[in-house]
Amino acid sequence: MAKTPADLRNIESLVEIVASLRGPDGCPWDKEQTHESLTQYAIEETFELVEAIESAGAERDQKMKDELGDVLFQVLLHSQLASERGAFTLNDVIENVATKLIRRHPHVFGDVKVSGSADVVKNWEEIKKQEKGAKPEYALNVPALPALQRAYKIGKRTEKFKFDWENVEGVMLKVEEEFDELREALDNDVDSEIEHELGDVLFSLAQLGRHLQMEPEQVLRKGNARFEERFNKMVELAKAEGIDWGALSTEEKEGYWLKAKAWLKK
């Protein structure tokens, strides 16, 4: 049986716990994991943290504390896996990020002067370029992100290269054009064509969000939350009237959907 550390507020205790989970008498699930198998959880935990940050009410801080812990666990677990194969340890990770932060903030840890956050961002990008070495002049170099967020970032990069629509109206015309091509693909009933055109529609909508100064990932998260709230309220209203929502016709369900929307606007 693994020994429980005495001081659970110490990061070293957490490192010890994770090592125990991977140890000979540890947890079968944790012992089976690899960097690759854990990828999905890194994504899930990050998004759950974002959801906690965007939540409201008295429980927000507790939710954030929980989700920050889950994200930290992912960092520790990957560091433990790397340590086991002699690649690096958590201390190496800490030293690496500390060094990077000092290097990228010469206005805090050096004598560089800045007049505001715009200068900070400009310097940050220049330092990153120096770190990564010379790249093709017009390379996009967009980091790995969820697809909608990456589409937005691609647009931000091409905007810098002056390859962009002049205004919102221009993007709207492109969105309408892509919708027309999607309709045509649906008429042709060819899956590969439909997939292609649907992707173009989603990409164009991401660029529309960018031109409206709205980050599409955040907009969609709010839209998802709004739909879930309305759906739950719709089912709740039906139940309150003694009605089995699942047995209703599509038209009847639509009626409760409208009731839920009206109720939530009160």
PDB file of N, CA and C in Angstrom, residues 19-75:
ATOM      1  N   ALA A  19       3.436   9.641  -8.728  1.00  0.00           N
ATOM      2  CA  ALA A  19       4.405   8.558  -8.878  1.00  0.00           C
ATOM      3  C   ALA A  19       3.853   7.252  -8.299  1.00  0.00           C
ATOM      4  N   SER A  20       3.133   7.360  -7.182  1.00  0.00           N
ATOM      5  CA  SER A  20       2.529   6.178  -6.561  1.00  0.00           C
ATOM      6  C   SER A  20       1.445   5.587  -7.457  1.00  0.00           C
ATOM      7  N   LEU A  21       0.681   6.456  -8.106  1.00  0.00           N
ATOM      8  CA  LEU A  21      -0.370   5.981  -9.021  1.00  0.00           C
ATOM      9  C   LEU A  21       0.226   5.168 -10.164  1.00  0.00           C
ATOM     10  N   ARG A  22       1.456   5.517 -10.551  1.00  0.00           N
ATOM     11  CA  ARG A  22       2.134   4.820 -11.644  1.00  0.00           C
ATOM     12  C   ARG A  22       3.041   3.701 -11.123  1.00  0.00           C
ATOM     13  N   GLY A  23       3.154   3.566  -9.818  1.00  0.00           N
ATOM     14  CA  GLY A  23       4.065   2.589  -9.226  1.00  0.00           C
ATOM     15  C   GLY A  23       3.563   1.164  -9.299  1.00  0.00           C
ATOM     16  N   PRO A  24       4.367   0.221  -8.820  1.00  0.00           N
ATOM     17  CA  PRO A  24       4.029  -1.214  -8.869  1.00  0.00           C
ATOM     18  C   PRO A  24       2.683  -1.540  -8.234  1.00  0.00           C
ATOM     19  N   ASP A  25       2.349  -0.856  -7.142  1.00  0.00           N
ATOM     20  CA  ASP A  25       1.079  -1.094  -6.456  1.00  0.00           C
ATOM     21  C   ASP A  25       0.070   0.028  -6.730  1.00  0.00           C
ATOM     22  N   GLY A  26       0.262   0.707  -7.855  1.00  0.00           N
ATOM     23  CA  GLY A  26      -0.577   1.843  -8.179  1.00  0.00           C
ATOM     24  C   GLY A  26      -1.893   1.487  -8.838  1.00  0.00           C
ATOM     25  N   CYS A  27      -2.465   2.478  -9.501  1.00  0.00           N
ATOM     26  CA  CYS A  27      -3.775   2.329 -10.139  1.00  0.00           C
ATOM     27  C   CYS A  27      -3.631   1.711 -11.526  1.00  0.00           C
ATOM     28  N   PRO A  28      -4.358   0.622 -11.817  1.00  0.00           N
ATOM     29  CA  PRO A  28      -4.251  -0.025 -13.134  1.00  0.00           C
ATOM     30  C   PRO A  28      -4.476   0.943 -14.299  1.00  0.00           C
ATOM     31  N   TRP A  29      -5.451   1.846 -14.141  1.00  0.00           N
ATOM     32  CA  TRP A  29      -5.739   2.789 -15.230  1.00  0.00           C
ATOM     33  C   TRP A  29      -4.555   3.725 -15.460  1.00  0.00           C
ATOM     34  N   ASP A  30      -4.047   4.332 -14.381  1.00  0.00           N
ATOM     35  CA  ASP A  30      -2.932   5.266 -14.510  1.00  0.00           C
ATOM     36  C   ASP A  30      -1.689   4.584 -15.074  1.00  0.00           C
ATOM     37  N   LYS A  31      -1.465   3.341 -14.695  1.00  0.00           N
ATOM     38  CA  LYS A  31      -0.278   2.606 -15.149  1.00  0.00           C
ATOM     39  C   LYS A  31      -0.348   2.285 -16.639  1.00  0.00           C
ATOM     40  N   GLU A  32      -1.552   2.238 -17.186  1.00  0.00           N
ATOM     41  CA  GLU A  32      -1.718   1.922 -18.609  1.00  0.00           C
ATOM     42  C   GLU A  32      -1.539   3.126 -19.526  1.00  0.00           C
ATOM     43  N   GLN A  33      -1.564   4.334 -18.964  1.00  0.00           N
ATOM     44  CA  GLN A  33      -1.603   5.530 -19.800  1.00  0.00           C
ATOM     45  C   GLN A  33      -0.266   5.837 -20.476  1.00  0.00           C
ATOM     46  N   THR A  34      -0.383   6.480 -21.644  1.00  0.00           N
ATOM     47  CA  THR A  34       0.761   6.979 -22.389  1.00  0.00           C
ATOM     48  C   THR A  34       0.505   8.452 -22.694  1.00  0.00           C
ATOM     49  N   HIS A  35       1.512   9.138 -23.211  1.00  0.00           N
ATOM     50  CA  HIS A  35       1.306  10.534 -23.609  1.00  0.00           C
ATOM     51  C   HIS A  35       0.149  10.623 -24.614  1.00  0.00           C
ATOM     52  N   GLU A  36       0.134   9.668 -25.540  1.00  0.00           N
ATOM     53  CA  GLU A  36      -0.887   9.696 -26.601  1.00  0.00           C
ATOM     54  C   GLU A  36      -2.291   9.424 -26.044  1.00  0.00           C
ATOM     55  N   SER A  37      -2.408   8.452 -25.141  1.00  0.00           N
ATOM     56  CA  SER A  37      -3.734   8.115 -24.612  1.00  0.00           C
ATOM     57  C   SER A  37      -4.301   9.239 -23.742  1.00  0.00           C
ATOM     58  N   LEU A  38      -3.432  10.074 -23.199  1.00  0.00           N
ATOM     59  CA  LEU A  38      -3.868  11.154 -22.318  1.00  0.00           C
ATOM     60  C   LEU A  38      -4.250  12.428 -23.073  1.00  0.00           C
ATOM     61  N   THR A  39      -3.981  12.473 -24.366  1.00  0.00           N
ATOM     62  CA  THR A  39      -4.230  13.688 -25.143  1.00  0.00           C
ATOM     63  C   THR A  39      -5.669  14.171 -25.011  1.00  0.00           C
ATOM     64  N   GLN A  40      -6.619  13.256 -25.124  1.00  0.00           N
ATOM     65  CA  GLN A  40      -8.034  13.651 -25.075  1.00  0.00           C
ATOM     66  C   GLN A  40      -8.383  14.290 -23.732  1.00  0.00           C
ATOM     67  N   TYR A  41      -7.740  13.822 -22.659  1.00  0.00           N
ATOM     68  CA  TYR A  41      -8.046  14.362 -21.332  1.00  0.00           C
ATOM     69  C   TYR A  41      -7.445  15.763 -21.154  1.00  0.00           C
ATOM     70  N   ALA A  42      -6.295  16.002 -21.767  1.00  0.00           N
ATOM     71  CA  ALA A  42      -5.707  17.337 -21.718  1.00  0.00           C
ATOM     72  C   ALA A  42      -6.650  18.346 -22.348  1.00  0.00           C
ATOM     73  N   ILE A  43      -7.253  17.952 -23.471  1.00  0.00           N
ATOM     74  CA  ILE A  43      -8.200  18.831 -24.162  1.00  0.00           C
ATOM     75  C   ILE A  43      -9.453  19.026 -23.309  1.00  0.00           C
ATOM     76  N   GLU A  44     -10.007  17.919 -22.803  1.00  0.00           N
ATOM     77  CA  GLU A  44     -11.237  17.981 -22.009  1.00  0.00           C
ATOM     78  C   GLU A  44     -11.047  18.838 -20.759  1.00  0.00           C
ATOM     79  N   GLU A  45      -9.958  18.613 -20.047  1.00  0.00           N
ATOM     80  CA  GLU A  45      -9.740  19.342 -18.793  1.00  0.00           C
ATOM     81  C   GLU A  45      -9.542  20.834 -19.050  1.00  0.00           C
ATOM     82  N   THR A  46      -8.882  21.172 -20.140  1.00  0.00           N
ATOM     83  CA  THR A  46      -8.687  22.582 -20.479  1.00  0.00           C
ATOM     84  C   THR A  46     -10.012  23.261 -20.757  1.00  0.00           C
ATOM     85  N   PHE A  47     -10.867  22.587 -21.495  1.00  0.00           N
ATOM     86  CA  PHE A  47     -12.161  23.178 -21.808  1.00  0.00           C
ATOM     87  C   PHE A  47     -13.071  23.239 -20.581  1.00  0.00           C
ATOM     88  N   GLU A  48     -12.942  22.275 -19.693  1.00  0.00           N
ATOM     89  CA  GLU A  48     -13.728  22.324 -18.457  1.00  0.00           C
ATOM     90  C   GLU A  48     -13.263  23.490 -17.574  1.00  0.00           C
ATOM     91  N   LEU A  49     -11.967  23.798 -17.633  1.00  0.00           N
ATOM     92  CA  LEU A  49     -11.468  24.962 -16.907  1.00  0.00           C
ATOM     93  C   LEU A  49     -12.057  26.246 -17.496  1.00  0.00           C
ATOM     94  N   VAL A  50     -12.082  26.330 -18.823  1.00  0.00           N
ATOM     95  CA  VAL A  50     -12.657  27.506 -19.483  1.00  0.00           C
ATOM     96  C   VAL A  50     -14.129  27.652 -19.102  1.00  0.00           C
ATOM     97  N   GLU A  51     -14.843  26.532 -19.065  1.00  0.00           N
ATOM     98  CA  GLU A  51     -16.260  26.560 -18.703  1.00  0.00           C
ATOM     99  C   GLU A  51     -16.435  27.059 -17.261  1.00  0.00           C
ATOM    100  N   ALA A  52     -15.544  26.635 -16.375  1.00  0.00           N
ATOM    101  CA  ALA A  52     -15.612  27.088 -14.981  1.00  0.00           C
ATOM    102  C   ALA A  52     -15.341  28.587 -14.881  1.00  0.00           C
ATOM    103  N   ILE A  53     -14.367  29.065 -15.648  1.00  0.00           N
ATOM    104  CA  ILE A  53     -14.042  30.493 -15.643  1.00  0.00           C
ATOM    105  C   ILE A  53     -15.226  31.320 -16.123  1.00  0.00           C
ATOM    106  N   GLU A  54     -15.953  30.790 -17.096  1.00  0.00           N
ATOM    107  CA  GLU A  54     -17.075  31.530 -17.673  1.00  0.00           C
ATOM    108  C   GLU A  54     -18.375  31.340 -16.912  1.00  0.00           C
ATOM    109  N   SER A  55     -18.351  30.509 -15.882  1.00  0.00           N
ATOM    110  CA  SER A  55     -19.564  30.265 -15.104  1.00  0.00           C
ATOM    111  C   SER A  55     -19.837  31.451 -14.180  1.00  0.00           C
ATOM    112  N   ALA A  56     -21.037  31.466 -13.635  1.00  0.00           N
ATOM    113  CA  ALA A  56     -21.416  32.551 -12.715  1.00  0.00           C
ATOM    114  C   ALA A  56     -21.901  31.939 -11.405  1.00  0.00           C
ATOM    115  N   GLY A  57     -22.074  32.777 -10.396  1.00  0.00           N
ATOM    116  CA  GLY A  57     -22.610  32.296  -9.132  1.00  0.00           C
ATOM    117  C   GLY A  57     -21.545  32.061  -8.084  1.00  0.00           C
ATOM    118  N   ALA A  58     -22.012  31.669  -6.909  1.00  0.00           N
ATOM    119  CA  ALA A  58     -21.139  31.523  -5.744  1.00  0.00           C
ATOM    120  C   ALA A  58     -20.162  30.362  -5.890  1.00  0.00           C
ATOM    121  N   GLU A  59     -20.482  29.384  -6.741  1.00  0.00           N
ATOM    122  CA  GLU A  59     -19.644  28.192  -6.867  1.00  0.00           C
ATOM    123  C   GLU A  59     -18.522  28.363  -7.882  1.00  0.00           C
ATOM    124  N   ARG A  60     -18.437  29.534  -8.521  1.00  0.00           N
ATOM    125  CA  ARG A  60     -17.439  29.738  -9.579  1.00  0.00           C
ATOM    126  C   ARG A  60     -16.012  29.466  -9.102  1.00  0.00           C
ATOM    127  N   ASP A  61     -15.640  30.025  -7.962  1.00  0.00           N
ATOM    128  CA  ASP A  61     -14.272  29.853  -7.471  1.00  0.00           C
ATOM    129  C   ASP A  61     -13.966  28.386  -7.161  1.00  0.00           C
ATOM    130  N   GLN A  62     -14.937  27.684  -6.582  1.00  0.00           N
ATOM    131  CA  GLN A  62     -14.729  26.272  -6.280  1.00  0.00           C
ATOM    132  C   GLN A  62     -14.554  25.469  -7.556  1.00  0.00           C
ATOM    133  N   LYS A  63     -15.371  25.781  -8.568  1.00  0.00           N
ATOM    134  CA  LYS A  63     -15.247  25.102  -9.862  1.00  0.00           C
ATOM    135  C   LYS A  63     -13.879  25.355 -10.478  1.00  0.00           C
ATOM    136  N   MET A  64     -13.439  26.617 -10.437  1.00  0.00           N
ATOM    137  CA  MET A  64     -12.124  26.944 -10.983  1.00  0.00           C
ATOM    138  C   MET A  64     -11.019  26.204 -10.243  1.00  0.00           C
ATOM    139  N   LYS A  65     -11.129  26.137  -8.928  1.00  0.00           N
ATOM    140  CA  LYS A  65     -10.121  25.429  -8.128  1.00  0.00           C
ATOM    141  C   LYS A  65     -10.067  23.954  -8.511  1.00  0.00           C
ATOM    142  N   ASP A  66     -11.229  23.346  -8.678  1.00  0.00           N
ATOM    143  CA  ASP A  66     -11.294  21.940  -9.068  1.00  0.00           C
ATOM    144  C   ASP A  66     -10.657  21.715 -10.437  1.00  0.00           C
ATOM    145  N   GLU A  67     -11.040  22.553 -11.404  1.00  0.00           N
ATOM    146  CA  GLU A  67     -10.578  22.348 -12.777  1.00  0.00           C
ATOM    147  C   GLU A  67      -9.100  22.699 -12.943  1.00  0.00           C
ATOM    148  N   LEU A  68      -8.616  23.714 -12.220  1.00  0.00           N
ATOM    149  CA  LEU A  68      -7.182  24.007 -12.241  1.00  0.00           C
ATOM    150  C   LEU A  68      -6.393  22.817 -11.716  1.00  0.00           C
ATOM    151  N   GLY A  69      -6.939  22.172 -10.685  1.00  0.00           N
ATOM    152  CA  GLY A  69      -6.292  20.976 -10.153  1.00  0.00           C
ATOM    153  C   GLY A  69      -6.239  19.856 -11.178  1.00  0.00           C
ATOM    154  N   ASP A  70      -7.323  19.690 -11.932  1.00  0.00           N
ATOM    155  CA  ASP A  70      -7.356  18.636 -12.953  1.00  0.00           C
ATOM    156  C   ASP A  70      -6.360  18.913 -14.079  1.00  0.00           C
ATOM    157  N   VAL A  71      -6.223  20.197 -14.447  1.00  0.00           N
ATOM    158  CA  VAL A  71      -5.236  20.559 -15.463  1.00  0.00           C
ATOM    159  C   VAL A  71      -3.827  20.303 -14.927  1.00  0.00           C
ATOM    160  N   LEU A  72      -3.592  20.674 -13.670  1.00  0.00           N
ATOM    161  CA  LEU A  72      -2.284  20.439 -13.050  1.00  0.00           C
ATOM    162  C   LEU A  72      -1.965  18.951 -12.993  1.00  0.00           C
ATOM    163  N   PHE A  73      -2.972  18.139 -12.732  1.00  0.00           N
ATOM    164  CA  PHE A  73      -2.761  16.686 -12.704  1.00  0.00           C
ATOM    165  C   PHE A  73      -2.265  16.184 -14.055  1.00  0.00           C
ATOM    166  N   GLN A  74      -2.800  16.735 -15.137  1.00  0.00           N
ATOM    167  CA  GLN A  74      -2.344  16.347 -16.465  1.00  0.00           C
ATOM    168  C   GLN A  74      -0.869  16.700 -16.663  1.00  0.00           C
ATOM    169  N   VAL A  75      -0.481  17.879 -16.197  1.00  0.00           N
ATOM    170  CA  VAL A  75       0.917  18.296 -16.299  1.00  0.00           C
ATOM    171  C   VAL A  75       1.810  17.327 -15.512  1.00  0.00           C
TER     172      VAL A  75
END
